[in-house]
Coordinates of C-alpha atoms in Angstrom, one line a residue:
M18 CA 0.0 0.0 0.0
G19 CA 2.8 2.4 0.9
V20 CA 4.5 1.7 -2.5
L21 CA 1.2 2.4 -4.3
L22 CA 0.7 5.7 -2.5
V23 CA 4.3 6.8 -3.4
A24 CA 3.8 5.8 -7.0
V25 CA 0.5 7.7 -7.2
A26 CA 2.1 10.8 -5.6
A27 CA 5.1 10.6 -8.0
Y28 CA 2.7 10.4 -11.0
I29 CA 0.6 13.4 -9.9
L30 CA 3.7 15.5 -9.2
R31 CA 5.1 14.5 -12.6
I32 CA 2.1 15.6 -14.7
E33 CA 1.0 18.6 -12.6
D34 CA 2.4 22.0 -11.9
W35 CA 1.1 22.6 -8.4
Q36 CA 1.6 26.4 -8.7
S37 CA -0.6 26.7 -11.8
Y38 CA -4.3 26.2 -12.4
T39 CA -3.9 23.8 -15.3
P40 CA -1.8 20.7 -16.0
L41 CA 1.5 21.1 -17.9
A42 CA 1.0 21.1 -21.6
G43 CA 0.4 17.7 -22.9
G44 CA -1.0 16.4 -19.6
G45 CA 1.2 13.4 -19.1
G46 CA 4.7 12.4 -20.0
G47 CA 8.0 13.9 -19.1
Y48 CA 8.9 17.0 -17.0
G49 CA 8.2 20.2 -18.8
E50 CA 9.0 23.8 -18.0
A51 CA 6.9 25.1 -15.1
G52 CA 3.7 26.5 -16.4
E53 CA 2.8 30.1 -15.6
T54 CA -0.1 30.8 -13.3
T55 CA -3.1 31.2 -15.5
H56 CA -6.6 32.3 -14.8
Q57 CA -9.1 30.5 -17.1
E58 CA -12.8 31.2 -17.4
K59 CA -14.5 29.7 -14.4
P60 CA -17.2 27.1 -14.9
G61 CA -20.6 28.1 -13.8
G62 CA -23.0 26.8 -11.1
L63 CA -22.0 24.1 -8.7
A64 CA -19.1 22.9 -10.7
R65 CA -17.3 26.2 -10.1
W66 CA -17.4 25.7 -6.3
L67 CA -16.5 22.0 -6.4
T68 CA -13.5 22.5 -8.6
T69 CA -12.2 26.0 -7.9
V70 CA -8.7 26.7 -6.8
D71 CA -9.1 30.5 -6.8
H72 CA -8.1 31.8 -3.4
K73 CA -11.1 34.2 -3.3
D74 CA -13.6 31.4 -4.0
I75 CA -11.9 29.1 -1.4
G76 CA -12.0 32.0 1.1
L77 CA -15.8 32.3 0.6
L78 CA -16.2 28.5 1.0
Y79 CA -14.3 28.7 4.3
G80 CA -16.5 31.5 5.4
L81 CA -19.7 29.7 4.5
Y82 CA -18.4 26.5 6.3
G83 CA -17.4 28.5 9.4
L84 CA -20.8 30.2 9.6
I85 CA -22.7 26.9 9.3
A86 CA -20.5 25.5 12.1
F87 CA -21.2 28.7 14.1
A88 CA -24.9 28.1 13.7
W89 CA -24.6 24.5 14.8
G90 CA -22.6 25.4 17.9
G91 CA -24.9 28.3 18.7
I92 CA -28.0 26.1 18.5
A93 CA -26.3 23.6 20.8
I94 CA -25.6 26.2 23.4
L95 CA -29.1 27.6 23.3
L96 CA -30.5 24.2 23.9
M97 CA -28.1 23.7 26.8
R98 CA -28.9 27.1 28.3
T99 CA -32.7 26.3 28.0
E100 CA -32.0 23.1 30.0
L101 CA -30.1 25.2 32.6
L102 CA -33.1 27.4 33.3
T103 CA -34.2 25.0 36.1
P104 CA -32.0 23.1 38.6
E105 CA -33.3 19.7 37.7
S106 CA -33.5 18.0 34.3
A107 CA -36.4 19.5 32.4
I108 CA -36.1 19.1 28.6
M109 CA -33.2 16.6 28.1
G110 CA -31.3 14.0 29.9
A111 CA -27.8 14.3 31.2
N112 CA -26.4 12.2 28.4
F113 CA -27.8 14.4 25.6
Y114 CA -26.7 17.5 27.5
N115 CA -23.1 16.0 27.6
S116 CA -23.3 15.3 23.9
L117 CA -24.3 19.0 23.2
L118 CA -21.5 20.2 25.5
T119 CA -18.9 18.1 23.6
S120 CA -20.2 19.1 20.2
H121 CA -20.5 22.8 21.1
G122 CA -16.9 23.0 22.3
I123 CA -15.3 21.1 19.4
T124 CA -17.4 22.8 16.8
M125 CA -16.6 26.4 18.0
L126 CA -12.9 25.8 18.3
F127 CA -12.1 23.4 15.4
L128 CA -15.0 23.9 12.9
F129 CA -15.7 27.6 13.4
G130 CA -12.7 29.4 14.9
T131 CA -9.9 28.1 12.7
P132 CA -11.9 28.0 9.4
I133 CA -13.4 31.5 9.8
I134 CA -9.8 32.8 10.2
A135 CA -8.7 30.8 7.1
A136 CA -11.6 32.5 5.2
F137 CA -10.1 35.9 5.7
G138 CA -6.6 34.7 5.2
N139 CA -7.4 32.9 1.9
Y140 CA -9.3 35.8 0.4
F141 CA -7.2 38.8 1.5
I142 CA -3.6 37.8 2.1
P143 CA -2.8 37.4 -1.6
L144 CA -4.5 40.8 -2.2
L145 CA -2.7 42.5 0.7
I146 CA 0.8 41.3 -0.3
G147 CA 0.3 41.7 -4.1
A148 CA 0.3 38.0 -5.0
D149 CA -1.7 36.4 -7.8
D150 CA -2.9 33.6 -5.6
M151 CA -1.7 31.3 -2.8
A152 CA 1.6 29.5 -3.3
F153 CA -0.1 26.1 -3.8
P154 CA -3.7 26.6 -5.1
R155 CA -4.6 23.0 -5.4
I156 CA -3.3 22.2 -1.9
N157 CA -5.3 25.1 -0.7
A158 CA -8.5 23.5 -2.2
I159 CA -7.6 20.1 -0.7
A160 CA -7.2 21.7 2.7
F161 CA -10.7 23.1 2.6
W162 CA -12.4 19.9 1.2
L163 CA -11.0 17.9 4.1
L164 CA -13.2 20.0 6.5
P165 CA -16.7 18.9 5.4
P166 CA -16.1 15.2 6.0
G167 CA -14.4 16.1 9.2
A168 CA -17.5 17.9 10.4
L169 CA -19.7 15.1 9.4
L170 CA -17.6 12.6 11.3
I171 CA -17.7 14.8 14.4
W172 CA -21.5 15.3 14.2
F173 CA -22.3 11.9 12.9
G174 CA -23.6 10.6 16.2
F175 CA -26.5 13.1 16.2
F176 CA -27.6 11.8 12.8
A177 CA -27.1 8.1 13.6
A178 CA -28.6 8.0 17.1
P179 CA -32.3 8.1 16.0
F180 CA -31.8 5.0 13.9
G181 CA -30.6 2.9 16.8
I182 CA -27.5 1.5 15.1
G183 CA -25.4 1.8 18.2
I184 CA -23.6 5.1 17.3
D185 CA -24.4 8.0 19.6
P186 CA -22.8 11.5 19.9
S187 CA -19.6 11.7 21.8
Q188 CA -19.9 12.6 25.5
T189 CA -16.2 13.2 26.4
S190 CA -16.3 17.0 26.6
W191 CA -14.1 18.9 24.1
T192 CA -11.0 18.2 26.1
M193 CA -11.4 14.4 25.8
Y194 CA -9.8 13.7 29.1
T195 CA -8.8 10.1 29.8
P196 CA -9.8 7.6 31.2
L197 CA -13.3 8.7 30.3
S198 CA -12.6 9.0 26.6
V199 CA -10.9 5.6 26.6
E200 CA -13.6 3.7 28.5
Q201 CA -16.6 4.9 26.5
T202 CA -17.5 2.1 24.1
N203 CA -19.5 4.4 21.8
P204 CA -18.2 4.3 18.2
G205 CA -19.3 7.9 17.9
V206 CA -16.2 8.8 19.9
D207 CA -13.9 7.1 17.3
L208 CA -15.7 8.9 14.5
M209 CA -15.2 12.2 16.4
L210 CA -11.5 11.5 16.8
L211 CA -11.1 10.7 13.1
G212 CA -13.0 13.9 12.2
L213 CA -10.7 15.9 14.5
H214 CA -7.7 14.3 12.8
L215 CA -9.0 15.5 9.4
T216 CA -9.4 19.1 10.6
G217 CA -5.9 19.0 12.0
V218 CA -4.4 17.8 8.7
S219 CA -6.4 20.6 6.9
A220 CA -5.1 23.3 9.3
T221 CA -1.5 22.0 8.9
M222 CA -1.8 22.1 5.1
G223 CA -3.2 25.6 5.2
A224 CA -0.5 26.8 7.5
I225 CA 2.2 25.5 5.2
N226 CA 0.5 27.3 2.3
F227 CA 0.3 30.6 4.2
I228 CA 3.9 30.5 5.2
A229 CA 5.0 29.7 1.6
T230 CA 2.8 32.4 0.2
I231 CA 3.9 35.2 2.5
F232 CA 7.6 34.2 2.1
T233 CA 7.7 33.7 -1.6
E234 CA 4.7 35.4 -3.3
R235 CA 5.0 38.9 -2.0
G236 CA 5.1 41.7 -4.5
E237 CA 8.4 43.5 -5.1
D238 CA 7.2 46.5 -3.2
V239 CA 6.2 44.5 -0.1
G240 CA 9.1 43.9 2.3
W241 CA 9.1 42.7 5.8
E242 CA 9.2 46.3 7.1
N243 CA 5.9 47.1 5.4
L244 CA 4.1 43.8 5.5
D245 CA 0.6 44.4 6.8
I246 CA -0.2 43.5 10.4
F247 CA -2.8 40.9 9.4
S248 CA -0.3 39.0 7.4
W249 CA 2.2 39.1 10.3
T250 CA -0.4 37.6 12.6
M251 CA -1.4 34.9 10.0
L252 CA 2.3 34.0 9.6
T253 CA 2.8 33.7 13.4
Q254 CA -0.4 31.6 13.6
S255 CA 0.7 29.3 10.9
G256 CA 4.0 28.7 12.7
L257 CA 2.1 27.8 15.9
I258 CA -0.1 25.4 13.9
L259 CA 3.0 23.7 12.4
F260 CA 4.4 23.0 15.9
S261 CA 1.1 22.2 17.7
F262 CA -1.3 20.4 15.4
P263 CA 1.0 17.5 14.6
L264 CA 1.2 16.8 18.3
L265 CA -2.6 16.8 18.6
G266 CA -2.7 14.3 15.7
S267 CA -0.2 12.1 17.4
A268 CA -2.2 12.2 20.7
L269 CA -5.4 11.4 18.9
V270 CA -3.8 8.4 17.2
M271 CA -2.6 7.1 20.6
L272 CA -6.1 7.6 22.0
L273 CA -7.6 5.7 19.2
M274 CA -5.1 2.9 19.7
D275 CA -5.9 2.8 23.4
R276 CA -9.6 2.6 22.6
N277 CA -9.4 -0.1 19.8
F278 CA -6.1 -2.0 20.2
G279 CA -5.6 -2.3 23.9
T280 CA -2.5 -0.2 24.1
M281 CA -1.8 1.6 27.4
F282 CA -0.6 5.1 26.5
F283 CA -3.0 6.8 28.9
S284 CA -3.8 4.0 31.3
P285 CA -2.5 4.0 34.9
E286 CA -0.3 1.0 34.0
G287 CA 1.3 2.9 31.1
G288 CA 1.8 6.6 30.5
G289 CA -1.1 7.6 32.8
P290 CA -4.1 9.9 32.4
I291 CA -2.0 12.9 33.1
L292 CA 0.0 12.2 30.0
W293 CA -3.1 13.0 27.9
Q294 CA -3.4 16.4 29.7
H295 CA 0.2 17.3 29.0
L296 CA -0.1 16.4 25.3
F297 CA -3.5 17.9 24.9
W298 CA -2.6 21.2 26.6
F299 CA 0.7 21.5 24.8
F300 CA -1.5 21.8 21.8
G301 CA -4.4 23.4 23.5
H302 CA -2.9 26.6 24.9
P303 CA -1.1 27.6 21.6
E304 CA -4.5 26.9 20.0
V305 CA -5.9 29.8 22.0
Y306 CA -3.4 32.1 20.3
I307 CA -3.9 30.3 17.0
L308 CA -7.5 31.5 17.3
V309 CA -6.9 35.0 18.8
L310 CA -3.8 36.3 16.9
P311 CA -5.4 36.7 13.5
P312 CA -8.4 38.5 15.0
M313 CA -5.9 40.8 16.7
G314 CA -4.5 41.4 13.2
L315 CA -7.9 42.1 11.8
V316 CA -8.5 44.7 14.6
S317 CA -5.0 46.2 14.1
L318 CA -5.8 46.6 10.4
I319 CA -9.4 47.8 10.5
L320 CA -9.4 50.0 13.6
P321 CA -6.9 52.6 12.2
R322 CA -9.0 53.0 9.1
F323 CA -11.9 54.4 11.1
S324 CA -9.7 56.3 13.5
G325 CA -8.3 58.5 10.6
R326 CA -4.7 57.7 11.5
K327 CA -2.0 55.0 11.1
L328 CA -1.7 52.2 13.7
F329 CA 0.3 53.5 16.7
G330 CA 3.4 51.5 17.4
F331 CA 3.3 49.1 14.4
K332 CA 6.7 47.5 15.2
F333 CA 5.7 46.9 18.8
I334 CA 2.6 45.1 17.7
V335 CA 4.6 43.0 15.4
Y336 CA 7.2 42.2 18.1
S337 CA 4.4 41.5 20.6
T338 CA 2.8 39.1 18.1
L339 CA 6.0 37.2 17.8
A340 CA 6.6 37.2 21.5
I341 CA 3.1 35.7 22.1
G342 CA 3.9 33.0 19.5
V343 CA 7.0 32.0 21.4
L344 CA 5.7 32.3 24.9
S345 CA 2.5 30.4 24.1
F346 CA 4.4 27.1 24.2
G347 CA 5.6 27.6 27.7
V348 CA 2.3 28.0 29.6
W349 CA 0.3 24.8 29.0
A350 CA 0.6 23.4 32.5
H351 CA -1.4 26.3 34.0
H352 CA -4.4 24.2 33.0
M353 CA -3.0 21.5 35.3
F354 CA -2.2 23.4 38.6
S355 CA -4.7 21.2 40.4
T356 CA -3.3 17.8 39.2
G357 CA -0.6 17.6 41.8
I358 CA 2.5 18.4 39.7
D359 CA 5.7 19.6 41.4
P360 CA 5.2 23.0 43.0
R361 CA 8.4 24.3 41.6
I362 CA 7.2 23.4 38.1
R363 CA 3.9 25.1 38.8
A364 CA 5.7 28.3 39.8
S365 CA 7.6 28.4 36.6
F366 CA 4.4 28.0 34.5
M367 CA 2.7 30.7 36.6
A368 CA 5.6 33.1 35.9
V369 CA 5.4 32.5 32.1
S370 CA 1.6 32.7 32.1
L371 CA 1.8 36.1 33.8
A372 CA 4.6 37.2 31.4
I373 CA 2.5 36.5 28.3
A374 CA 0.0 39.1 29.5
V375 CA 2.6 41.8 28.7
P376 CA 2.7 41.5 24.9
S377 CA -1.1 41.3 25.0
A378 CA -1.3 44.5 27.0
V379 CA 1.0 46.2 24.5
K380 CA -1.5 45.6 21.8
V381 CA -4.4 46.9 23.9
F382 CA -2.6 50.1 24.7
N383 CA -1.6 50.6 21.1
W384 CA -5.2 50.2 19.9
I385 CA -6.4 52.7 22.5
T386 CA -3.7 55.1 21.6
T387 CA -4.5 54.8 17.9
M388 CA -8.1 55.9 18.7
W389 CA -6.9 58.7 21.0
N390 CA -7.6 62.1 19.3
G391 CA -8.5 60.3 16.1
K392 CA -11.3 61.1 13.7
L393 CA -13.5 58.2 14.8
R394 CA -16.2 57.0 12.4
M395 CA -18.6 54.7 14.2
T396 CA -19.3 52.3 11.4
A397 CA -20.2 48.7 12.1
P398 CA -16.6 47.5 11.5
M399 CA -15.3 50.1 14.0
L400 CA -18.0 49.3 16.6
F401 CA -17.1 45.6 16.5
C402 CA -13.4 46.5 16.8
I403 CA -14.1 48.5 19.9
G404 CA -16.2 45.7 21.2
F405 CA -13.3 43.3 20.6
V406 CA -11.0 45.5 22.6
Q407 CA -13.5 45.7 25.5
N408 CA -14.1 42.0 25.6
F409 CA -10.5 41.1 25.2
I410 CA -9.6 43.3 28.2
I411 CA -12.1 41.5 30.4
G412 CA -11.1 38.1 29.0
G413 CA -7.4 38.8 29.5
V414 CA -7.8 40.2 33.1
T415 CA -9.9 37.2 34.2
G416 CA -7.2 35.0 32.7
I417 CA -4.5 36.7 34.8
F418 CA -6.4 35.5 37.9
L419 CA -6.4 32.0 36.6
A420 CA -2.7 32.1 36.0
S421 CA -2.2 32.6 39.7
I422 CA -1.8 29.2 41.5
P423 CA -3.7 30.1 44.7
V424 CA -6.7 31.6 42.8
D425 CA -6.7 28.8 40.2
L426 CA -6.9 26.1 42.8
V427 CA -10.1 27.7 44.0
L428 CA -11.7 28.5 40.7
H429 CA -10.5 25.5 38.6
D430 CA -13.3 23.7 36.8
T431 CA -15.9 26.2 37.8
Y432 CA -18.0 28.5 35.6
Y433 CA -15.4 31.2 36.1
V434 CA -13.2 29.4 33.7
V435 CA -16.1 29.1 31.2
G436 CA -16.8 32.8 31.5
H437 CA -13.2 33.7 31.0
F438 CA -12.6 31.8 27.8
H439 CA -16.0 32.7 26.4
F440 CA -15.0 36.4 26.6
I441 CA -12.1 35.4 24.4
V442 CA -13.7 32.9 22.0
M443 CA -17.1 34.5 21.4
G444 CA -16.5 38.0 22.9
A445 CA -13.3 38.6 21.0
I446 CA -12.7 36.2 18.2
A447 CA -16.2 36.1 16.8
V448 CA -16.6 39.8 17.3
A449 CA -13.4 40.6 15.4
G450 CA -14.7 38.2 12.7
F451 CA -17.9 40.3 12.4
A452 CA -15.7 43.4 12.0
G453 CA -13.9 41.8 9.1
I454 CA -17.1 40.6 7.4
Y455 CA -18.6 44.1 7.5
Y456 CA -15.4 45.9 6.6
W457 CA -14.9 43.8 3.4
F458 CA -18.5 43.1 2.6
P459 CA -18.5 45.7 -0.3
M460 CA -15.5 43.9 -1.8
Y461 CA -16.8 40.4 -2.0
T462 CA -20.4 41.3 -2.8
G463 CA -20.1 44.6 -4.6
R464 CA -22.9 45.8 -2.4
M465 CA -23.3 47.5 1.0
Y466 CA -25.0 45.9 4.0
Q467 CA -27.9 47.4 5.8
K468 CA -26.1 49.7 8.3
T469 CA -28.9 50.0 10.8
L470 CA -29.3 46.3 11.1
A471 CA -25.5 45.9 11.4
K472 CA -25.5 48.2 14.4
W473 CA -28.4 46.3 16.0
H474 CA -26.4 43.2 15.5
F475 CA -23.5 44.8 17.3
W476 CA -25.5 46.0 20.3
L477 CA -27.4 42.8 20.7
T478 CA -24.2 40.8 20.5
M479 CA -22.3 43.0 23.0
V480 CA -25.2 43.2 25.5
G481 CA -26.0 39.5 25.2
S482 CA -22.4 38.4 25.5
N483 CA -21.6 40.6 28.5
V484 CA -24.8 39.6 30.3
T485 CA -24.1 35.9 29.7
F486 CA -20.4 35.8 30.5
F487 CA -20.5 38.1 33.5
A488 CA -23.2 35.8 34.9
L489 CA -20.9 32.8 34.3
L490 CA -18.0 34.6 36.1
L491 CA -20.3 35.2 39.1
L492 CA -21.5 31.6 39.1
G493 CA -17.9 30.5 39.2
Y494 CA -17.2 32.8 42.2
G495 CA -20.1 31.1 43.9
G496 CA -18.6 27.7 43.3
M497 CA -20.8 26.4 40.5
P498 CA -18.9 23.6 38.8
R499 CA -18.8 23.4 35.0
R500 CA -20.2 20.6 32.7
Y501 CA -23.2 19.8 35.0
A502 CA -26.7 19.5 33.6
T503 CA -28.2 19.9 37.1
Y504 CA -27.3 22.2 39.9
L505 CA -28.2 23.4 43.4
P506 CA -31.3 25.8 43.5
Q507 CA -29.1 28.6 44.9
F508 CA -27.5 29.1 41.4
Q509 CA -30.8 29.3 39.4
D510 CA -31.1 33.1 39.3
L511 CA -27.7 33.6 37.7
H512 CA -28.4 30.7 35.2
V513 CA -31.6 32.5 34.2
V514 CA -29.7 35.7 33.6
A515 CA -27.1 33.8 31.6
T516 CA -29.8 32.1 29.5
A517 CA -31.5 35.5 28.8
G518 CA -28.2 36.9 27.6
A519 CA -27.6 33.9 25.4
F520 CA -31.0 34.3 23.7
I521 CA -30.3 38.1 23.2
M522 CA -27.1 37.2 21.6
G523 CA -28.7 34.5 19.4
F524 CA -31.4 37.0 18.2
G525 CA -28.5 39.3 17.2
Q526 CA -27.1 36.5 15.0
L527 CA -30.4 36.0 13.3
I528 CA -30.3 39.7 12.3
F529 CA -26.8 39.2 11.1
V530 CA -27.8 36.3 8.8
W531 CA -30.8 38.3 7.5
N532 CA -28.7 41.3 6.8
V533 CA -25.9 39.4 5.0
V534 CA -28.3 37.4 2.8
T535 CA -30.7 40.2 1.8
S536 CA -27.8 42.7 1.3
W537 CA -25.9 40.2 -0.8
L538 CA -28.9 39.8 -3.0
E539 CA -30.5 43.3 -3.0
G540 CA -28.2 45.7 -1.2
R541 CA -27.2 49.1 -2.6
R542 CA -24.3 48.7 -5.1
V543 CA -21.1 50.4 -4.1
E544 CA -20.3 53.3 -6.3
S545 CA -16.6 53.5 -6.0
G546 CA -13.5 51.3 -5.4
D547 CA -13.1 53.1 -2.0
P548 CA -16.4 52.8 -0.2
W549 CA -14.9 53.7 3.1
D550 CA -13.1 56.9 1.8
L551 CA -9.8 55.5 3.1
E552 CA -7.7 57.4 0.5
D553 CA -8.7 60.7 2.1
D554 CA -6.6 59.8 5.1
G555 CA -3.9 58.0 3.2
L556 CA -5.0 54.6 4.6
K557 CA -6.0 52.8 1.5
T558 CA -4.5 49.3 1.3
K559 CA -3.7 47.0 -1.5
E560 CA -6.9 45.0 -1.5
W561 CA -8.9 48.1 -2.0
A562 CA -6.7 49.1 -4.9
W563 CA -7.3 45.7 -6.4
F564 CA -11.0 46.1 -5.9
E565 CA -10.9 49.5 -7.7
R566 CA -9.1 48.0 -10.7
K567 CA -11.6 45.2 -10.8
R568 CA -14.5 47.6 -10.9
E569 CA -12.8 49.7 -13.6
T570 CA -12.2 46.6 -15.7
A571 CA -15.9 45.5 -15.2
I572 CA -17.2 48.9 -16.2
A573 CA -15.0 49.0 -19.2
T574 CA -16.1 45.5 -20.3
D575 CA -19.8 46.0 -20.0
G576 CA -19.9 49.6 -21.1
G577 CA -20.7 51.3 -17.8
E578 CA -23.5 51.1 -15.3
D579 CA -27.1 51.4 -16.3
D580 CA -28.1 55.0 -15.8
E581 CA -31.4 54.2 -14.1
E582 CA -29.7 51.8 -11.7
A583 CA -26.9 54.2 -10.9
R584 CA -29.4 57.0 -10.2
T585 CA -31.6 54.8 -8.0
S586 CA -28.7 53.5 -6.0
S587 CA -27.5 57.0 -5.4
E588 CA -30.9 58.2 -4.1
K589 CA -31.8 55.2 -1.9
R590 CA -30.1 53.5 1.0
T591 CA -30.8 50.0 2.1
D592 CA -31.6 51.1 5.6
G593 CA -33.9 53.9 4.5
G594 CA -31.8 56.8 5.7
E595 CA -29.6 59.5 4.2
E596 CA -26.0 58.9 3.4
T597 CA -23.7 60.5 6.0
A598 CA -20.0 60.6 6.5
D599 CA -20.2 58.7 9.7
D600 CA -22.0 55.7 8.0

């Protein structure tokens, strides 16, 4: 089998130029000169999306996939929060609650967080650095198409359970701690582990592609000194992925072998259950920064555009990004302070965990200084950037408390931990993603979103997230343990508050979906290649210059806009108001 795979790989490499869109001339036989990157007419309909290797199309596919996963995870948490309205089991049993808990965590981290970042990276990094496409377009497409089967494997237990075929959703929690994850005989756990493996391979392939693209495909005028901040954060994230995801893959293989072949990697007679925690968190804590660094880059790119000035301390933000990337591999055991590890080792991890707050604080102060005395325009992208900064501060400060050994020993495995990382995952990462979607919405649709609805989306998201996550922090201070479907009656009031906030947040996301779909189909067409008037402040970046050239080419090709449509679009706005500078 190995010889066959090598032979197939050699044949493919022989007849294909992996940096082009088409096979070498002739299709098969002998090595030819490397073909130039060519852009042929795209097929129409479904065939376009199934066969595309265009980085922009793949970026849109990643975005759609990420939003579907976001909806799955969001529905799961709303069901869980509904169950938590009462102390006793009301609408579901503990097993189904545990299934939703596992699916929610894995979906949000692996199926939403990483792909939604890849969506921005695929679409915009080649445009920002002046490249024609990603370094390896076909590998880029393969990396995406590994994700849908990965998601189906992870979710398969929910589809199979009603048929009674013995496959149920996994109930291991997203951390898959042993010995629980070893002892569950449910085949749905094996399917979930295989699905996670596919998503890890996808992320690793994408990381290699981003690194190769940024190193080798930059335009002649793009040096390291003027590489945009989003590309810097994606480059750092890709390095973290290369060092951490292969370790996760290895740990998953060992877990599968323990489950199916009787090995003892994580049994007390072998490596022990604590070995899984070391391996998982050596991946798991860099994963936090894999998820949060690119959103930091988005905010660092977008926020100055609506502050009317360049990013303050650009070099310091780059250096702090690199510092976070290095330090993130030295903090994993702060998740394990309560496991009984040597106190001297605990102290060293506490020191590094506190130290990593410094480069994060550098970014926060630079964002605030960028806005100071700036010409702020409170558009939807700017509002979400400010919301990111606020939520990131709260999430970061609460994390500092957990980095302290005495505090962590009290709050470990309580709802305080849940509130802390939700301020980061939903309150910061998703919020920065919304900022990016609204900022570049005119570019990938040619239309403008409904601005009033976008602001409603912002306020409902911010109010809902803060109500929910502050309630979780207070529950943690009260001693409420996490991952429980039932609880003592004394915690009910705060659970009701948290559930109310979750539904407020969920309603905001319905507005977001309505806004994006209707605006994409019927929104007001943008009338220039600089819809945010960035050139007035000298802040227009390469992707908007590309967009302007694209518009000019389209107008020259079709002979110009229809006069009636142009007149109508200039007189009407999708939100029914008058155009203002602040919109």
